[in-house]
């Protein structure tokens, strides 16, 4: 796989959308990319759990958790399941937990912060719809590119510089 360097991608493709710099890299993969699949939920990670149990096929799960900093929406068990099922990464507009284990997991993970409390499990939320946060609307089928410099969204797969 070609290395992902978001500043180089921005230089080569000035039209890409750039998420506001709110995110912290928590995963074992510092750079990752893939086609977008989405979940929208709030303080209930039931649909995140459902998604990572499915084959990821190199996709990035983009989770609009409403920016909540009151609980974690992804922890070590779900991250390990996502990695084992072929997901490239998870971008979470919310929090994660078990950060020491996440850092050793073969998965890209970017989130707002760490929080020790787990989320509710009520089966609420939606999947596979456009989500908007950090100044960008992200639609299933677009491509996400992420590294320690930031997160980019492109309408299709890019030829990396």
PDB file of C-alpha atoms in Angstrom:
ATOM      1  CA  UNK A   1       0.000   0.000   0.000  1.00  0.00           C
ATOM      2  CA  UNK A   2       1.262   3.462  -0.831  1.00  0.00           C
ATOM      3  CA  UNK A   3       1.954   5.522   2.258  1.00  0.00           C
ATOM      4  CA  UNK A   4      -0.722   8.026   3.206  1.00  0.00           C
ATOM      5  CA  UNK A   5       0.572  11.552   3.779  1.00  0.00           C
ATOM      6  CA  UNK A   6      -2.363  13.932   3.991  1.00  0.00           C
ATOM      7  CA  UNK A   7      -0.344  17.123   3.346  1.00  0.00           C
ATOM      8  CA  UNK A   8       0.894  15.603   0.061  1.00  0.00           C
ATOM      9  CA  UNK A   9      -2.662  14.540  -0.828  1.00  0.00           C
ATOM     10  CA  UNK A  10      -3.917  18.099  -0.142  1.00  0.00           C
ATOM     11  CA  UNK A  11      -1.193  19.500  -2.386  1.00  0.00           C
ATOM     12  CA  UNK A  12      -2.033  17.089  -5.214  1.00  0.00           C
ATOM     13  CA  UNK A  13      -5.824  17.316  -4.766  1.00  0.00           C
ATOM     14  CA  UNK A  14      -6.749  20.796  -3.472  1.00  0.00           C
ATOM     15  CA  UNK A  15     -10.461  19.970  -3.842  1.00  0.00           C
ATOM     16  CA  UNK A  16     -10.485  17.371  -1.035  1.00  0.00           C
ATOM     17  CA  UNK A  17     -12.471  18.254   2.072  1.00  0.00           C
ATOM     18  CA  UNK A  18     -10.495  18.558   5.305  1.00  0.00           C
ATOM     19  CA  UNK A  19     -12.128  17.882   8.652  1.00  0.00           C
ATOM     20  CA  UNK A  20     -11.581  20.467  11.379  1.00  0.00           C
ATOM     21  CA  UNK A  21      -8.584  19.451  13.522  1.00  0.00           C
ATOM     22  CA  UNK A  22     -10.523  17.971  16.443  1.00  0.00           C
ATOM     23  CA  UNK A  23      -9.306  14.386  16.321  1.00  0.00           C
ATOM     24  CA  UNK A  24      -6.643  12.383  18.142  1.00  0.00           C
ATOM     25  CA  UNK A  25      -5.022   9.243  16.743  1.00  0.00           C
ATOM     26  CA  UNK A  26      -5.634   6.295  19.110  1.00  0.00           C
ATOM     27  CA  UNK A  27      -5.127   3.259  16.849  1.00  0.00           C
ATOM     28  CA  UNK A  28      -2.153   1.061  16.091  1.00  0.00           C
ATOM     29  CA  UNK A  29      -2.203   2.278  12.469  1.00  0.00           C
ATOM     30  CA  UNK A  30      -1.212   5.930  12.320  1.00  0.00           C
ATOM     31  CA  UNK A  31      -2.289   6.294   8.682  1.00  0.00           C
ATOM     32  CA  UNK A  32      -5.260   4.629   6.996  1.00  0.00           C
ATOM     33  CA  UNK A  33      -7.745   5.048   4.186  1.00  0.00           C
ATOM     34  CA  UNK A  34     -10.740   3.370   2.647  1.00  0.00           C
ATOM     35  CA  UNK A  35     -14.265   3.758   1.353  1.00  0.00           C
ATOM     36  CA  UNK A  36     -16.725   5.230   3.840  1.00  0.00           C
ATOM     37  CA  UNK A  37     -19.467   3.402   5.688  1.00  0.00           C
ATOM     38  CA  UNK A  38     -21.415   5.388   8.266  1.00  0.00           C
ATOM     39  CA  UNK A  39     -23.214   5.066  11.582  1.00  0.00           C
ATOM     40  CA  UNK A  40     -25.117   7.857  13.327  1.00  0.00           C
ATOM     41  CA  UNK A  41     -25.851   7.287  16.998  1.00  0.00           C
ATOM     42  CA  UNK A  42     -25.753   9.104  20.333  1.00  0.00           C
ATOM     43  CA  UNK A  43     -24.374   7.501  23.501  1.00  0.00           C
ATOM     44  CA  UNK A  44     -25.511   4.075  22.205  1.00  0.00           C
ATOM     45  CA  UNK A  45     -22.935   1.999  20.343  1.00  0.00           C
ATOM     46  CA  UNK A  46     -25.254  -0.878  19.332  1.00  0.00           C
ATOM     47  CA  UNK A  47     -24.906  -0.085  15.605  1.00  0.00           C
ATOM     48  CA  UNK A  48     -21.134   0.371  15.911  1.00  0.00           C
ATOM     49  CA  UNK A  49     -20.986  -3.129  17.403  1.00  0.00           C
ATOM     50  CA  UNK A  50     -23.200  -4.439  14.587  1.00  0.00           C
ATOM     51  CA  UNK A  51     -21.051  -2.801  11.886  1.00  0.00           C
ATOM     52  CA  UNK A  52     -17.649  -4.021  13.111  1.00  0.00           C
ATOM     53  CA  UNK A  53     -19.013  -7.574  13.319  1.00  0.00           C
ATOM     54  CA  UNK A  54     -19.481  -7.493   9.530  1.00  0.00           C
ATOM     55  CA  UNK A  55     -16.728  -7.837   6.889  1.00  0.00           C
ATOM     56  CA  UNK A  56     -15.003  -4.470   6.544  1.00  0.00           C
ATOM     57  CA  UNK A  57     -13.302  -5.147   3.204  1.00  0.00           C
ATOM     58  CA  UNK A  58     -10.846  -2.290   3.849  1.00  0.00           C
ATOM     59  CA  UNK A  59     -13.546   0.290   4.596  1.00  0.00           C
ATOM     60  CA  UNK A  60     -13.453   3.048   7.202  1.00  0.00           C
ATOM     61  CA  UNK A  61     -16.357   3.220   9.639  1.00  0.00           C
ATOM     62  CA  UNK A  62     -17.273   6.882  10.150  1.00  0.00           C
ATOM     63  CA  UNK A  63     -19.336   7.296  13.320  1.00  0.00           C
ATOM     64  CA  UNK A  64     -21.265  10.467  14.078  1.00  0.00           C
ATOM     65  CA  UNK A  65     -21.716  10.082  17.824  1.00  0.00           C
ATOM     66  CA  UNK A  66     -22.935  13.651  18.165  1.00  0.00           C
ATOM     67  CA  UNK A  67     -19.618  14.812  19.609  1.00  0.00           C
ATOM     68  CA  UNK A  68     -20.554  13.385  23.012  1.00  0.00           C
ATOM     69  CA  UNK A  69     -17.788  13.384  25.595  1.00  0.00           C
ATOM     70  CA  UNK A  70     -19.908  11.605  28.228  1.00  0.00           C
ATOM     71  CA  UNK A  71     -19.103   7.996  27.281  1.00  0.00           C
ATOM     72  CA  UNK A  72     -16.982   5.855  24.965  1.00  0.00           C
ATOM     73  CA  UNK A  73     -18.425   4.443  21.759  1.00  0.00           C
ATOM     74  CA  UNK A  74     -15.494   2.120  20.938  1.00  0.00           C
ATOM     75  CA  UNK A  75     -13.250   0.063  23.178  1.00  0.00           C
ATOM     76  CA  UNK A  76     -10.715  -2.736  22.908  1.00  0.00           C
ATOM     77  CA  UNK A  77     -13.133  -5.577  22.113  1.00  0.00           C
ATOM     78  CA  UNK A  78     -14.915  -3.781  19.266  1.00  0.00           C
ATOM     79  CA  UNK A  79     -11.614  -2.451  17.876  1.00  0.00           C
ATOM     80  CA  UNK A  80     -10.096  -5.932  17.863  1.00  0.00           C
ATOM     81  CA  UNK A  81     -13.223  -7.282  16.154  1.00  0.00           C
ATOM     82  CA  UNK A  82     -13.036  -4.523  13.524  1.00  0.00           C
ATOM     83  CA  UNK A  83      -9.370  -5.271  12.845  1.00  0.00           C
ATOM     84  CA  UNK A  84     -10.082  -8.997  12.609  1.00  0.00           C
ATOM     85  CA  UNK A  85     -12.951  -8.390  10.159  1.00  0.00           C
ATOM     86  CA  UNK A  86     -10.854  -6.333   7.750  1.00  0.00           C
ATOM     87  CA  UNK A  87     -11.830  -2.763   8.585  1.00  0.00           C
ATOM     88  CA  UNK A  88      -9.133  -0.216   7.756  1.00  0.00           C
ATOM     89  CA  UNK A  89     -10.151   2.247  10.441  1.00  0.00           C
ATOM     90  CA  UNK A  90     -12.754   4.002  12.534  1.00  0.00           C
ATOM     91  CA  UNK A  91     -13.298   7.757  12.712  1.00  0.00           C
ATOM     92  CA  UNK A  92     -15.417   8.607  15.703  1.00  0.00           C
ATOM     93  CA  UNK A  93     -17.003  11.978  16.417  1.00  0.00           C
ATOM     94  CA  UNK A  94     -17.108  10.905  20.037  1.00  0.00           C
ATOM     95  CA  UNK A  95     -14.889   9.087  22.535  1.00  0.00           C
ATOM     96  CA  UNK A  96     -13.015   5.798  22.866  1.00  0.00           C
ATOM     97  CA  UNK A  97     -11.704   3.834  25.835  1.00  0.00           C
ATOM     98  CA  UNK A  98      -9.064   1.169  26.545  1.00  0.00           C
ATOM     99  CA  UNK A  99      -6.569   3.452  24.817  1.00  0.00           C
ATOM    100  CA  UNK A 100      -3.445   1.443  25.707  1.00  0.00           C
ATOM    101  CA  UNK A 101      -4.869  -1.613  23.935  1.00  0.00           C
ATOM    102  CA  UNK A 102      -6.228   0.470  21.023  1.00  0.00           C
ATOM    103  CA  UNK A 103      -2.680   1.732  20.409  1.00  0.00           C
ATOM    104  CA  UNK A 104      -1.577  -1.874  19.847  1.00  0.00           C
ATOM    105  CA  UNK A 105      -4.537  -2.842  17.635  1.00  0.00           C
ATOM    106  CA  UNK A 106      -3.971  -3.178  13.871  1.00  0.00           C
ATOM    107  CA  UNK A 107      -6.619  -0.571  13.090  1.00  0.00           C
ATOM    108  CA  UNK A 108      -6.667   3.158  12.402  1.00  0.00           C
ATOM    109  CA  UNK A 109      -8.715   4.930  15.065  1.00  0.00           C
ATOM    110  CA  UNK A 110      -9.293   8.660  15.357  1.00  0.00           C
ATOM    111  CA  UNK A 111     -11.660  10.126  17.941  1.00  0.00           C
ATOM    112  CA  UNK A 112     -12.221  13.291  19.968  1.00  0.00           C
ATOM    113  CA  UNK A 113     -10.966  11.994  23.320  1.00  0.00           C
ATOM    114  CA  UNK A 114     -10.777   9.085  25.745  1.00  0.00           C
ATOM    115  CA  UNK A 115     -13.514   8.369  28.304  1.00  0.00           C
ATOM    116  CA  UNK A 116     -13.657   5.395  30.700  1.00  0.00           C
ATOM    117  CA  UNK A 117     -17.479   4.971  30.759  1.00  0.00           C
ATOM    118  CA  UNK A 118     -19.128   2.596  28.277  1.00  0.00           C
ATOM    119  CA  UNK A 119     -22.119   3.635  26.199  1.00  0.00           C
ATOM    120  CA  UNK A 120     -25.700   2.457  26.441  1.00  0.00           C
ATOM    121  CA  UNK A 121     -26.999  -0.461  24.349  1.00  0.00           C
ATOM    122  CA  UNK A 122     -30.562   0.407  23.276  1.00  0.00           C
ATOM    123  CA  UNK A 123     -30.325  -0.504  19.599  1.00  0.00           C
ATOM    124  CA  UNK A 124     -30.765   3.130  18.546  1.00  0.00           C
ATOM    125  CA  UNK A 125     -29.168   4.904  15.594  1.00  0.00           C
ATOM    126  CA  UNK A 126     -28.988   4.797  11.818  1.00  0.00           C
ATOM    127  CA  UNK A 127     -26.582   3.336   9.270  1.00  0.00           C
ATOM    128  CA  UNK A 128     -25.435   4.155   5.741  1.00  0.00           C
ATOM    129  CA  UNK A 129     -26.563   7.784   5.553  1.00  0.00           C
ATOM    130  CA  UNK A 130     -24.648  11.055   5.114  1.00  0.00           C
ATOM    131  CA  UNK A 131     -23.245  12.411   8.386  1.00  0.00           C
ATOM    132  CA  UNK A 132     -22.015  15.942   9.108  1.00  0.00           C
ATOM    133  CA  UNK A 133     -19.443  16.994  11.694  1.00  0.00           C
ATOM    134  CA  UNK A 134     -16.139  18.881  11.900  1.00  0.00           C
ATOM    135  CA  UNK A 135     -17.291  21.131   9.048  1.00  0.00           C
ATOM    136  CA  UNK A 136     -17.723  18.338   6.463  1.00  0.00           C
ATOM    137  CA  UNK A 137     -20.577  16.130   5.250  1.00  0.00           C
ATOM    138  CA  UNK A 138     -19.368  12.561   4.701  1.00  0.00           C
ATOM    139  CA  UNK A 139     -21.373  10.223   2.492  1.00  0.00           C
ATOM    140  CA  UNK A 140     -21.120   6.428   2.226  1.00  0.00           C
ATOM    141  CA  UNK A 141     -18.966   5.517  -0.778  1.00  0.00           C
ATOM    142  CA  UNK A 142     -16.667   8.527  -0.492  1.00  0.00           C
ATOM    143  CA  UNK A 143     -13.042   7.859   0.495  1.00  0.00           C
ATOM    144  CA  UNK A 144     -11.365   8.901   3.727  1.00  0.00           C
ATOM    145  CA  UNK A 145      -7.616   9.423   4.146  1.00  0.00           C
ATOM    146  CA  UNK A 146      -6.253   9.932   7.664  1.00  0.00           C
ATOM    147  CA  UNK A 147      -2.891  10.318   9.371  1.00  0.00           C
ATOM    148  CA  UNK A 148      -1.394  12.316  12.229  1.00  0.00           C
ATOM    149  CA  UNK A 149      -1.791  15.506  10.162  1.00  0.00           C
ATOM    150  CA  UNK A 150      -5.548  15.248   9.731  1.00  0.00           C
ATOM    151  CA  UNK A 151      -8.517  13.627   8.013  1.00  0.00           C
ATOM    152  CA  UNK A 152      -9.456  14.170   4.363  1.00  0.00           C
ATOM    153  CA  UNK A 153     -12.579  13.210   2.418  1.00  0.00           C
ATOM    154  CA  UNK A 154     -12.589  12.673  -1.358  1.00  0.00           C
ATOM    155  CA  UNK A 155     -15.489  11.815  -3.652  1.00  0.00           C
ATOM    156  CA  UNK A 156     -13.632   8.780  -4.991  1.00  0.00           C
ATOM    157  CA  UNK A 157     -10.445   6.781  -4.503  1.00  0.00           C
ATOM    158  CA  UNK A 158      -7.409   8.931  -5.255  1.00  0.00           C
ATOM    159  CA  UNK A 159      -4.127   8.008  -6.878  1.00  0.00           C
ATOM    160  CA  UNK A 160      -1.771   8.837  -4.053  1.00  0.00           C
ATOM    161  CA  UNK A 161       1.237  11.087  -4.714  1.00  0.00           C
TER     162      UNK A 161
END
